mmCIF file of C-alpha atoms in Angstrom:
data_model
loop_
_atom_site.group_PDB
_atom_site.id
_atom_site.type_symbol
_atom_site.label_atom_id
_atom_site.label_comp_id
_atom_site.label_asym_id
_atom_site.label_seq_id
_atom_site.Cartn_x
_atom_site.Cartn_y
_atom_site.Cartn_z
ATOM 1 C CA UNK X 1 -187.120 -8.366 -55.167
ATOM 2 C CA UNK X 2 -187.480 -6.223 -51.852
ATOM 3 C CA UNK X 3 -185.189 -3.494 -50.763
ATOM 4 C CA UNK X 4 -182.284 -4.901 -50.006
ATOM 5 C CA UNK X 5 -180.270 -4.174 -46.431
ATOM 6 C CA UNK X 6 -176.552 -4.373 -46.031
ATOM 7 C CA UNK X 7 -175.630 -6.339 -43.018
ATOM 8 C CA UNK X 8 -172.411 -7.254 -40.809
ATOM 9 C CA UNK X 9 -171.747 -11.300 -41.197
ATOM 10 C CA UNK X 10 -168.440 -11.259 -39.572
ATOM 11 C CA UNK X 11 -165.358 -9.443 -38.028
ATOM 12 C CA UNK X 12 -162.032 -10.199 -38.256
ATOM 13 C CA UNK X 13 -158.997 -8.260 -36.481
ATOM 14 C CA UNK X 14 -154.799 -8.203 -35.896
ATOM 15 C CA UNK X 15 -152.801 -6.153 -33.507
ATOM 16 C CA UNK X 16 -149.478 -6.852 -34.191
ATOM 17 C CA UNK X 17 -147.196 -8.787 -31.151
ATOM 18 C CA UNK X 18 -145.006 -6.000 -29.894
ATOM 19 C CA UNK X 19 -146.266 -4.305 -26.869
ATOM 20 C CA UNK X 20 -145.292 -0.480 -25.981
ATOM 21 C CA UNK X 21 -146.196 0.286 -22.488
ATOM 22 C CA UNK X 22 -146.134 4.003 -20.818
ATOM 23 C CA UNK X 23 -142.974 2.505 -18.807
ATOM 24 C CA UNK X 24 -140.773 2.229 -21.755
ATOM 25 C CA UNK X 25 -142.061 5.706 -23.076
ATOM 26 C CA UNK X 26 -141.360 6.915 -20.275
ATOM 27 C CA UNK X 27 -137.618 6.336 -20.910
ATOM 28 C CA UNK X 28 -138.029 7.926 -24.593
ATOM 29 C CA UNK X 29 -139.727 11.121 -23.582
ATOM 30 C CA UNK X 30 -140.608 12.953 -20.399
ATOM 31 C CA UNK X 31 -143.486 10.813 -19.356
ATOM 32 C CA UNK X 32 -145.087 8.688 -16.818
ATOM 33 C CA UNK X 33 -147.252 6.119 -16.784
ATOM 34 C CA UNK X 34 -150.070 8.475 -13.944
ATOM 35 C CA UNK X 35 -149.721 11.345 -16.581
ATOM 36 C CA UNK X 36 -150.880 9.027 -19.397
ATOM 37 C CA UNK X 37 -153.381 7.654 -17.530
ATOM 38 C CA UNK X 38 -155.045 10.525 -16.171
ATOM 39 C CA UNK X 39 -155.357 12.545 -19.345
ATOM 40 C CA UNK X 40 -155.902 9.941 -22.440
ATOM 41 C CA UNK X 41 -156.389 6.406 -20.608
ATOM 42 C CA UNK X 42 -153.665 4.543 -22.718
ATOM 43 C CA UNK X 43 -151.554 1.835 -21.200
ATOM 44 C CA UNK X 44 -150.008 0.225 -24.098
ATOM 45 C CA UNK X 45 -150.198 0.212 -27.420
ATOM 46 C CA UNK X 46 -149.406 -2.008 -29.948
ATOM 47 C CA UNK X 47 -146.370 -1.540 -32.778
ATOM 48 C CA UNK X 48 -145.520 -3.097 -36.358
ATOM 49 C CA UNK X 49 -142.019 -3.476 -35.595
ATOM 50 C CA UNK X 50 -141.134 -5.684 -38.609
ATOM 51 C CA UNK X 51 -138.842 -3.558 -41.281
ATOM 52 C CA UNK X 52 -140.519 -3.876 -44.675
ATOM 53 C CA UNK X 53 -144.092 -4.021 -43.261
ATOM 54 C CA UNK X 54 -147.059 -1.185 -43.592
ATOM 55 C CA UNK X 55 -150.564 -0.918 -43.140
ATOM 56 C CA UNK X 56 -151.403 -3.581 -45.650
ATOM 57 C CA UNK X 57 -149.535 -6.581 -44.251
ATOM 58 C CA UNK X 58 -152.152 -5.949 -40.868
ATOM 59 C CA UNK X 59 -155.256 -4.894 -43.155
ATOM 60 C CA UNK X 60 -154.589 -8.808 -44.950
ATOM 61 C CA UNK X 61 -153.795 -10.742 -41.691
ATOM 62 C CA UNK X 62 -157.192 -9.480 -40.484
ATOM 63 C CA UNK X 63 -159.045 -9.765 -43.809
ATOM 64 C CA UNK X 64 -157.953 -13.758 -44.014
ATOM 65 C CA UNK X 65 -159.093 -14.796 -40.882
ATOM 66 C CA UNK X 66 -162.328 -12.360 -41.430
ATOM 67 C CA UNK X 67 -162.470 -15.077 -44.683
ATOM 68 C CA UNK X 68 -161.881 -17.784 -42.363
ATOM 69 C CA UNK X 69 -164.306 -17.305 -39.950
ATOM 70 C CA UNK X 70 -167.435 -16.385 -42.526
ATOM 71 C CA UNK X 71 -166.111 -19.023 -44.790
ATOM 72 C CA UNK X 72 -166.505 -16.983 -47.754
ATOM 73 C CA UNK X 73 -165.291 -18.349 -50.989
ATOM 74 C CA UNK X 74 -162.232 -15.881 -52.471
ATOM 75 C CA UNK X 75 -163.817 -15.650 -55.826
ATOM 76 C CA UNK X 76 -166.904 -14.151 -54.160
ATOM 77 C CA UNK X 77 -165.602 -11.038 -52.751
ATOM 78 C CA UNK X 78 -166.787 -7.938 -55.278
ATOM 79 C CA UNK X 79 -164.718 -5.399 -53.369
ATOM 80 C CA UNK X 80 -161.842 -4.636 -50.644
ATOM 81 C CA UNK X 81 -162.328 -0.984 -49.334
ATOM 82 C CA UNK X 82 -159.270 0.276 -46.943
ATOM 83 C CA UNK X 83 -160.268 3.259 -44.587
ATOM 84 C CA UNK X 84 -156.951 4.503 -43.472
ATOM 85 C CA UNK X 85 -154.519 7.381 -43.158
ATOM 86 C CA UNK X 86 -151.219 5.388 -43.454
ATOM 87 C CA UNK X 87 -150.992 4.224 -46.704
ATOM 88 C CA UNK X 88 -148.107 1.771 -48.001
ATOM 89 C CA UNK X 89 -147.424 4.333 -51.230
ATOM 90 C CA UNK X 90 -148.790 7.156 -52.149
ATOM 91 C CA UNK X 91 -149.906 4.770 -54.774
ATOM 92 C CA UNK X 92 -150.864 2.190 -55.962
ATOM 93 C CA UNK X 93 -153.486 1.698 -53.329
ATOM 94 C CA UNK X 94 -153.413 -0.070 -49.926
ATOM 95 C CA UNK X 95 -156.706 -2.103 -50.826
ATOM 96 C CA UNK X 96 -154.816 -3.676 -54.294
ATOM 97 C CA UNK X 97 -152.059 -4.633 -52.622
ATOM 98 C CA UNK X 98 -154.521 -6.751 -49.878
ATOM 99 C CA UNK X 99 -156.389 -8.025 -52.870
ATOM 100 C CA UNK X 100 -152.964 -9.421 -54.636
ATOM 101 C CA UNK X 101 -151.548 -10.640 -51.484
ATOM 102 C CA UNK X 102 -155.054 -12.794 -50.981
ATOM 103 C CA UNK X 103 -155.542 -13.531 -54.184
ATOM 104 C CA UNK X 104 -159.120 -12.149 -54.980
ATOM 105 C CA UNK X 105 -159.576 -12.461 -58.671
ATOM 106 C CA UNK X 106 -163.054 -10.870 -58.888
ATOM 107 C CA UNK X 107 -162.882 -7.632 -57.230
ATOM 108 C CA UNK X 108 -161.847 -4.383 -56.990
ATOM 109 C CA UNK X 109 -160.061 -2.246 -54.384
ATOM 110 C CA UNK X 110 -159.789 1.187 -53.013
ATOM 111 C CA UNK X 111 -158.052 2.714 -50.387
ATOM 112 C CA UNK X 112 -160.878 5.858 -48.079
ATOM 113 C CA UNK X 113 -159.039 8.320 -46.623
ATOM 114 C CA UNK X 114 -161.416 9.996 -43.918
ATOM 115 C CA UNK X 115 -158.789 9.747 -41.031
ATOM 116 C CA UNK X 116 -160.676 8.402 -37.757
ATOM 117 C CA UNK X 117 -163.667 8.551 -39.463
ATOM 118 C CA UNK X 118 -162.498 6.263 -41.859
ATOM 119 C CA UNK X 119 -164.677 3.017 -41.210
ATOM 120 C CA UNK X 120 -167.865 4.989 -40.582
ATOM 121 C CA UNK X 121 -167.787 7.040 -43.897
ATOM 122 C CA UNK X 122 -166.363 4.141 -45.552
ATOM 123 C CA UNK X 123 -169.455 1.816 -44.042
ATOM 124 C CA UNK X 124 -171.654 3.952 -45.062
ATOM 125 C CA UNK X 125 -170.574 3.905 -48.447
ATOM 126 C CA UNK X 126 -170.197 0.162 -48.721
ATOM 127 C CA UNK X 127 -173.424 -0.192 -47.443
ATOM 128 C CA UNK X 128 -174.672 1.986 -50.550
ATOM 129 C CA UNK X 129 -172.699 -0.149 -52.807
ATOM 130 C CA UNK X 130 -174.593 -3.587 -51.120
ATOM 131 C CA UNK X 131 -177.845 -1.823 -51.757
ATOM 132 C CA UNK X 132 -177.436 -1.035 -54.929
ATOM 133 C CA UNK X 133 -177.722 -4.682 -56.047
ATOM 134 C CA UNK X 134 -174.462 -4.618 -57.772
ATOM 135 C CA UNK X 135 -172.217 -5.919 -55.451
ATOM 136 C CA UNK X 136 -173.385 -8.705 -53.341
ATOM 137 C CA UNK X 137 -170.007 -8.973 -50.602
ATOM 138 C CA UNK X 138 -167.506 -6.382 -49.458
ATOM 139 C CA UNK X 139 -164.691 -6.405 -47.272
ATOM 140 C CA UNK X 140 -164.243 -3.358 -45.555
ATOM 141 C CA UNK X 141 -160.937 -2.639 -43.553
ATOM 142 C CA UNK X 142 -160.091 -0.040 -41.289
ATOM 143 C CA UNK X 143 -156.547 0.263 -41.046
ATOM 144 C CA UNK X 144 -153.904 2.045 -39.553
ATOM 145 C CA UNK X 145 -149.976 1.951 -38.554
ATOM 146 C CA UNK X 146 -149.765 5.032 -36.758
ATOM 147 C CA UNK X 147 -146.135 4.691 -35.558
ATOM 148 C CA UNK X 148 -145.332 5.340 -38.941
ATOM 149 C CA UNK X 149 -146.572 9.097 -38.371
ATOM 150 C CA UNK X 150 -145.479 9.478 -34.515
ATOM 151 C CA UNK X 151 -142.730 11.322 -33.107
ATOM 152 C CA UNK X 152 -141.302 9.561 -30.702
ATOM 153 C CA UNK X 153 -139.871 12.488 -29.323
ATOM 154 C CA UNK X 154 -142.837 14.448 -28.698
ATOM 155 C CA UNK X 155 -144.337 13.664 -25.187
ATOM 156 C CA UNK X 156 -147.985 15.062 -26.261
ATOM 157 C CA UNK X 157 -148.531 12.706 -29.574
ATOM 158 C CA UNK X 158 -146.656 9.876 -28.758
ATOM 159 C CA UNK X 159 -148.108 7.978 -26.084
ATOM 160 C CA UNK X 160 -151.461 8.337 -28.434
ATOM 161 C CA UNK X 161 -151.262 5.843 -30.967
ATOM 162 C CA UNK X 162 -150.668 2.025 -31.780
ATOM 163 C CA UNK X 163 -151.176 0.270 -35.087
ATOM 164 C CA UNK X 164 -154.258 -2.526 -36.177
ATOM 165 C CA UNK X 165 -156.239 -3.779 -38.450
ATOM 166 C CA UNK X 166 -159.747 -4.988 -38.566
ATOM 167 C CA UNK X 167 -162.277 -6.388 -40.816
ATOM 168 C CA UNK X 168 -165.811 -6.772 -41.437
ATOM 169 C CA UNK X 169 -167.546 -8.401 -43.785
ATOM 170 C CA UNK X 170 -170.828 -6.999 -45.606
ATOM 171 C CA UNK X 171 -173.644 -8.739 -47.590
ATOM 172 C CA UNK X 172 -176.853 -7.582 -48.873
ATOM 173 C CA UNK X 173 -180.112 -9.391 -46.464
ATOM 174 C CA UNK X 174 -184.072 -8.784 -47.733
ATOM 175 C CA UNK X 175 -184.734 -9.305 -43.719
ATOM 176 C CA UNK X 176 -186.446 -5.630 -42.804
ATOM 177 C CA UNK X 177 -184.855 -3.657 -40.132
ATOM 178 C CA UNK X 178 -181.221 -5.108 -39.339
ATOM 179 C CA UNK X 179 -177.783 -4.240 -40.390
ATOM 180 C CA UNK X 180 -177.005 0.071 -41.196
ATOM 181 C CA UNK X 181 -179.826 1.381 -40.871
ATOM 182 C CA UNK X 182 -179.031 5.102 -40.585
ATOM 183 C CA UNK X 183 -175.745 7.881 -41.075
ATOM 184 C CA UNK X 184 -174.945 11.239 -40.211
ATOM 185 C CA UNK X 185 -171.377 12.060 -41.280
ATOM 186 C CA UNK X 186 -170.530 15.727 -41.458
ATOM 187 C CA UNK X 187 -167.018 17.375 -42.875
ATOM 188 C CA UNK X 188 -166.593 20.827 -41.033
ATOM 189 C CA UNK X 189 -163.396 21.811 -42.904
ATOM 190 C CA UNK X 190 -161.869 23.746 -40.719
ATOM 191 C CA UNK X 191 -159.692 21.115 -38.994
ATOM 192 C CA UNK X 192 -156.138 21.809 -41.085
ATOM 193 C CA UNK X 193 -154.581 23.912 -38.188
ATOM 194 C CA UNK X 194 -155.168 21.905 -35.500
ATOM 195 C CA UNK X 195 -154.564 18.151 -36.929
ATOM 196 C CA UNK X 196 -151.877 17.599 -39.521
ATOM 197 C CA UNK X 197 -149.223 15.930 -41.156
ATOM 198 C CA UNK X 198 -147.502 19.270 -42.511
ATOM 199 C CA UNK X 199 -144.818 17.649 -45.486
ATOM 200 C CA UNK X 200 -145.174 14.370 -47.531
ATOM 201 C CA UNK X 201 -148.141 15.270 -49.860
ATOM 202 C CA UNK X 202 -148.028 17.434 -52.934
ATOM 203 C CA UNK X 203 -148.525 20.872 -50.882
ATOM 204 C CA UNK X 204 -144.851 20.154 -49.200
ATOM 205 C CA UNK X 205 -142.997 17.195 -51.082
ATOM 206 C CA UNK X 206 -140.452 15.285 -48.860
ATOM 207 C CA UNK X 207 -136.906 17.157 -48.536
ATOM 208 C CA UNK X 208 -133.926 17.749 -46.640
ATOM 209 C CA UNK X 209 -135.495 20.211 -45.053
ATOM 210 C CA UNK X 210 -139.067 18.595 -44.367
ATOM 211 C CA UNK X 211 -137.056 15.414 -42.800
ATOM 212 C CA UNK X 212 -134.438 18.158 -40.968
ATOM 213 C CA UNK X 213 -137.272 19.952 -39.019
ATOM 214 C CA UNK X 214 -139.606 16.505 -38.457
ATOM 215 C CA UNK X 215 -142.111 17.379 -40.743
ATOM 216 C CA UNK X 216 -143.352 13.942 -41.440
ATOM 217 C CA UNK X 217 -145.226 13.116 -38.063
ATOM 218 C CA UNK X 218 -148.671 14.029 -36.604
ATOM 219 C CA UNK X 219 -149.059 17.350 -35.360
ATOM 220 C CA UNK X 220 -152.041 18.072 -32.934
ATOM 221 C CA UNK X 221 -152.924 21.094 -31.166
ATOM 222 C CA UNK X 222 -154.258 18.482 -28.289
ATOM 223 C CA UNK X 223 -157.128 21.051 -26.544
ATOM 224 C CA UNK X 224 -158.964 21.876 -29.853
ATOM 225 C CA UNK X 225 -159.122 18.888 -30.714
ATOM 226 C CA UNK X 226 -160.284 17.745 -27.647
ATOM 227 C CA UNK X 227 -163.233 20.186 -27.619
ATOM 228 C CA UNK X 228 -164.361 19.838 -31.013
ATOM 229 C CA UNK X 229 -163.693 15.903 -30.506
ATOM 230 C CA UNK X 230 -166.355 15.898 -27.012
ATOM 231 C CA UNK X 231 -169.265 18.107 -28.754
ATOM 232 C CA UNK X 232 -169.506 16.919 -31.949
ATOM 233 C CA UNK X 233 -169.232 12.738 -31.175
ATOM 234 C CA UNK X 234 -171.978 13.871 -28.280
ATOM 235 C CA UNK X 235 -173.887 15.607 -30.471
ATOM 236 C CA UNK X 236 -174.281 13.159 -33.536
ATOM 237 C CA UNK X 237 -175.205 10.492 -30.830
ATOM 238 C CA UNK X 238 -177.799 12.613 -29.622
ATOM 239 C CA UNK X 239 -178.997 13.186 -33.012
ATOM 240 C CA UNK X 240 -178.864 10.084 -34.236
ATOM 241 C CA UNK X 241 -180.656 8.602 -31.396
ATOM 242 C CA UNK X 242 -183.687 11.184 -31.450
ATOM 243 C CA UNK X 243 -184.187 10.737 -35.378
ATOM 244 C CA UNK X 244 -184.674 6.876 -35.074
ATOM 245 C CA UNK X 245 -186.012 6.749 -31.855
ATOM 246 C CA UNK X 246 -183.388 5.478 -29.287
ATOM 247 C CA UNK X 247 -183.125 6.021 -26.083
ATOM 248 C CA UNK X 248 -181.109 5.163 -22.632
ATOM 249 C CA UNK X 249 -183.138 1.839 -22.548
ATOM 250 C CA UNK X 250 -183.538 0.731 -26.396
ATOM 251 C CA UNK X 251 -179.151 1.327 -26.880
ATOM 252 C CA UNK X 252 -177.544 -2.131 -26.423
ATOM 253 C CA UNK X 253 -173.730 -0.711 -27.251
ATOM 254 C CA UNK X 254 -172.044 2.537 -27.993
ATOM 255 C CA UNK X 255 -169.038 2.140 -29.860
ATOM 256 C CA UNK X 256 -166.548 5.463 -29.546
ATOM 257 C CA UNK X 257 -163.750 5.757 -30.982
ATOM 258 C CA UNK X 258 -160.798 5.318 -29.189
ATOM 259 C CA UNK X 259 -158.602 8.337 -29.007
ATOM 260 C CA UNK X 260 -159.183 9.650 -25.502
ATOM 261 C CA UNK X 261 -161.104 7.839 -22.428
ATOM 262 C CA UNK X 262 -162.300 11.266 -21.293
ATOM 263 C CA UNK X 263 -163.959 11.771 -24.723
ATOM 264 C CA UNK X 264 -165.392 8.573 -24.519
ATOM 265 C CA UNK X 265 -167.169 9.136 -20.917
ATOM 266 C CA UNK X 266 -168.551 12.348 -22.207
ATOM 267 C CA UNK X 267 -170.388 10.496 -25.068
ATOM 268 C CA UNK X 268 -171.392 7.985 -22.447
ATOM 269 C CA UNK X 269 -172.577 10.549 -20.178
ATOM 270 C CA UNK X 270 -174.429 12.554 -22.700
ATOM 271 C CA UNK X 271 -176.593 9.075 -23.895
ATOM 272 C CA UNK X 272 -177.062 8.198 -20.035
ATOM 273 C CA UNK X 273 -175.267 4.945 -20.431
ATOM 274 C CA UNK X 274 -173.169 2.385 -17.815
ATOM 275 C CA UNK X 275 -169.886 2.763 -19.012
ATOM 276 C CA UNK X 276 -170.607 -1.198 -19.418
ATOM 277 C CA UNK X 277 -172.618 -0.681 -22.683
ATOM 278 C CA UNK X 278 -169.482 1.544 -24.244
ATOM 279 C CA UNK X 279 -167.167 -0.425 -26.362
ATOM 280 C CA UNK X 280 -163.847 0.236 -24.842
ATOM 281 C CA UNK X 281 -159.922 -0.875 -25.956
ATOM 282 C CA UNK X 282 -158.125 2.420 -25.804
ATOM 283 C CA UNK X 283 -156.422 1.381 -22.136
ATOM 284 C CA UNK X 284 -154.513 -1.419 -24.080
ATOM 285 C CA UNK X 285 -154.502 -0.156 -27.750
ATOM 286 C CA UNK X 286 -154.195 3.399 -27.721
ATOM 287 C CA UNK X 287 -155.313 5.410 -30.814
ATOM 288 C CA UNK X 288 -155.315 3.183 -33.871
ATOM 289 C CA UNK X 289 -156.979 5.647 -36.090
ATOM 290 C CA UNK X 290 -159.670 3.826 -38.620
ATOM 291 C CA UNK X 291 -159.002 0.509 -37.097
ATOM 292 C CA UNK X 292 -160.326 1.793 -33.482
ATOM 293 C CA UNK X 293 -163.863 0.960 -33.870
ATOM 294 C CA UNK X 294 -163.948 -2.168 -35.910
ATOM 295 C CA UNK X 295 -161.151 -3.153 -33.518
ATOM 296 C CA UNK X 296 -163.543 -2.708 -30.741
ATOM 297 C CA UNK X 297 -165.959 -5.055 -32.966
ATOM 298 C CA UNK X 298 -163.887 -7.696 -33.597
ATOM 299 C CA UNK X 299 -163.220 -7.801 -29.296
ATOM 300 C CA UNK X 300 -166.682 -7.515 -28.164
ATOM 301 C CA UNK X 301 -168.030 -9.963 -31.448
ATOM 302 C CA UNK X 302 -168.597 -12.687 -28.463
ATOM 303 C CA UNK X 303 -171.086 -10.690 -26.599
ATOM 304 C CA UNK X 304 -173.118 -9.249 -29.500
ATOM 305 C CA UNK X 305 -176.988 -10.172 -29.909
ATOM 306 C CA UNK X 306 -178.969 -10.581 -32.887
ATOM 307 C CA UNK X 307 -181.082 -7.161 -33.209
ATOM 308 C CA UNK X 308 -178.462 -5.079 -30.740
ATOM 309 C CA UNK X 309 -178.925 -1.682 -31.567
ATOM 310 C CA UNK X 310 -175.406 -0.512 -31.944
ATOM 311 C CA UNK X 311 -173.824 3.561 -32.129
ATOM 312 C CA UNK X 312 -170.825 4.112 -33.430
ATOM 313 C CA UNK X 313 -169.293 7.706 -33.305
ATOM 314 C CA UNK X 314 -166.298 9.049 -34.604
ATOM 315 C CA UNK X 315 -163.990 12.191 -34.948
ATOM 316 C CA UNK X 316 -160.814 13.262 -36.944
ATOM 317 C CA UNK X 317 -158.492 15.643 -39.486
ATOM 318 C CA UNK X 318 -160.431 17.667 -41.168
ATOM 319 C CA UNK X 319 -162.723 18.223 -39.311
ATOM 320 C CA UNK X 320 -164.440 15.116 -39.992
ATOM 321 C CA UNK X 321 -167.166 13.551 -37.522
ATOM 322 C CA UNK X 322 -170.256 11.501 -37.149
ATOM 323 C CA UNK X 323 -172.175 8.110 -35.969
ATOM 324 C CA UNK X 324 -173.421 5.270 -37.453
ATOM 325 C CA UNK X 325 -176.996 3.710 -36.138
ATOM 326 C CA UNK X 326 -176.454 -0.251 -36.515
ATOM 327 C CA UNK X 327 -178.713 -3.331 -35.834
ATOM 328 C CA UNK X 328 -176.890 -6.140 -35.165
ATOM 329 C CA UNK X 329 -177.442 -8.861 -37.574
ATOM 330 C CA UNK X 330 -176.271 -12.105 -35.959
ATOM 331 C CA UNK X 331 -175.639 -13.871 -31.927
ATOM 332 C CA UNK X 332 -171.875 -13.250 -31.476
ATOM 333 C CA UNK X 333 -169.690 -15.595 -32.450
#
């Protein structure tokens, strides 16, 4: 038996129906729709609106039609990975409740916190898991309802995010040269400052006091994490590309995440690519944390070639950043 490569069969994806444009924020905060425009790109977003409904209920709608479309049998599936920051509970995990509400009898679930990073650190280690030989199909799920952790009352965070949920599906391939073929994913650490949630975990247990002062939404210090965002997705293209030998002319896609169109021009710029080879979603939904860049998958699935040579780049909490180097393993579909 060769070595074995773990490859991308199929994408799935949900946004849910509710739309929030910049118009209505504009009436919940002092905002316009120029302001968001100009600085982050964002248009609309979409929201889980439904009472009773987290991350899961998204990460499940997009895993079933990601099982529709590959036509993979149920009792197949060895594992359900969730990357995401917005957890149902604090336990048990996101990924078990998916794999109860589908009905997957041989597998087994976590939940990967990496916050935006989430589906490239979680691909990476899902691809590992493919290669060992020991698990032969994964469904990885980057998922995220970020209204959950936005304060609608803060004019700098809230026009950032919208909730989704999208899927791929991995299998292991003895065909040379296709699916992951390279990582470099990085943890700086010094990100706590400038990115947090500061109460609900064990540092600063919900109170009256935590829920009195708004303790329980995202906090960003917005030009940090701007900076830090810019140089390090540029730089882990750039280093990416020079260690496997890509260039301006062999890149078929760049996939960014999507929390800033600014950010996402500079990693354009700094690879010497048409904006028309970036992977782009953030004008119509916003910041969707680990779901951005599957998200952008699941839209641009049509137009994807067998052998693309796909980037994916990423940066969050922590500070945690990266790319992925990805050949394309299939004509889209």
């Amino acid at each position: 038996m060769g070595k074995i490569n773990a490859i991308i069969t199929g994408v799935g994806g949900y946004v849910p129906d509710y739309v929030l444009t910049n118009e209505e924020l504009s009436r919940m905060v002092d905002t316009n729709d120029e302001w968001i425009m100009t600085r982050v790109g964002i248009k609309e977003r979409r929201i889980l609106t439904e009472e009773g409904l987290g991350t899961s209920y998204m990460a499940r709608k997009a895993a079933k039609q990601l099982m529709k479309k590959t036509g993979a049998d149920p009792d197949s599936i060895d594992a359900v990975i969730v990357a995401t920051s917005t957890a149902d509970y604090h336990f048990p995990s996101t990924a078990s409740i998916v794999i109860g509400k589908l009905g997957l009898k041989n597998a087994m679930a976590f939940d990967f916190w990496a916050a935006c990073c989430g589906f490239l650190y979680s691909l990476d280690v899902a691809s590992s898991m493919i290669q060992s030989g020991r698990y032969k199909r994964i469904i990885l799920i980057g998922a995220d309802k970020m209204s959950s952790a936005t304060d609608y009352k803060d004019r700098n965070t809230c026009p950032l995010f919208g909730d989704g949920a999208a899927a791929v599906m991995l299998e292991g391939t003895e065909e040379e040269n296709i699916g992951l073929i390279d990582s470099y994913l990085r943890t700086d650490g010094m990100g706590l400052p400038f990115l947090h949630m500061k109460a609900g975990g064990s540092v600063s247990p919900p109170s009256h006091f935590t829920v009195d002062h708004r303790m329980h939404f995202c906090y960003q210090e917005g030009r940090t994490v701007f900076r830090y965002a810019v140089t390090n997705m540029s730089d882990d293209c750039a280093l990416i590309a020079e260690r496997n030998g890509l260039t301006k002319d062999n890149i078929n896609w760049v996939v960014p995440h999507q929390a800033n169109m600014r950010i996402i021009e500079a990693v354009a710029k700094r690879l010497e690519l048409p904006m028309e080879q970036v992977m782009v979603n953030i004008e119509h939904f916003g910041n969707t944390s680990a779901a951005t860049i599957p998200l952008a998958l699941w839209e641009y699935e049509p137009r994807l070639k067998k052998g693309d040579n796909i980037i994916m780049t990423a940066f969050g909490a922590g500070f945690v950043h990266g790319a992925n180097y990805l050949r394309w393993a299939y004509d889209g579909k």
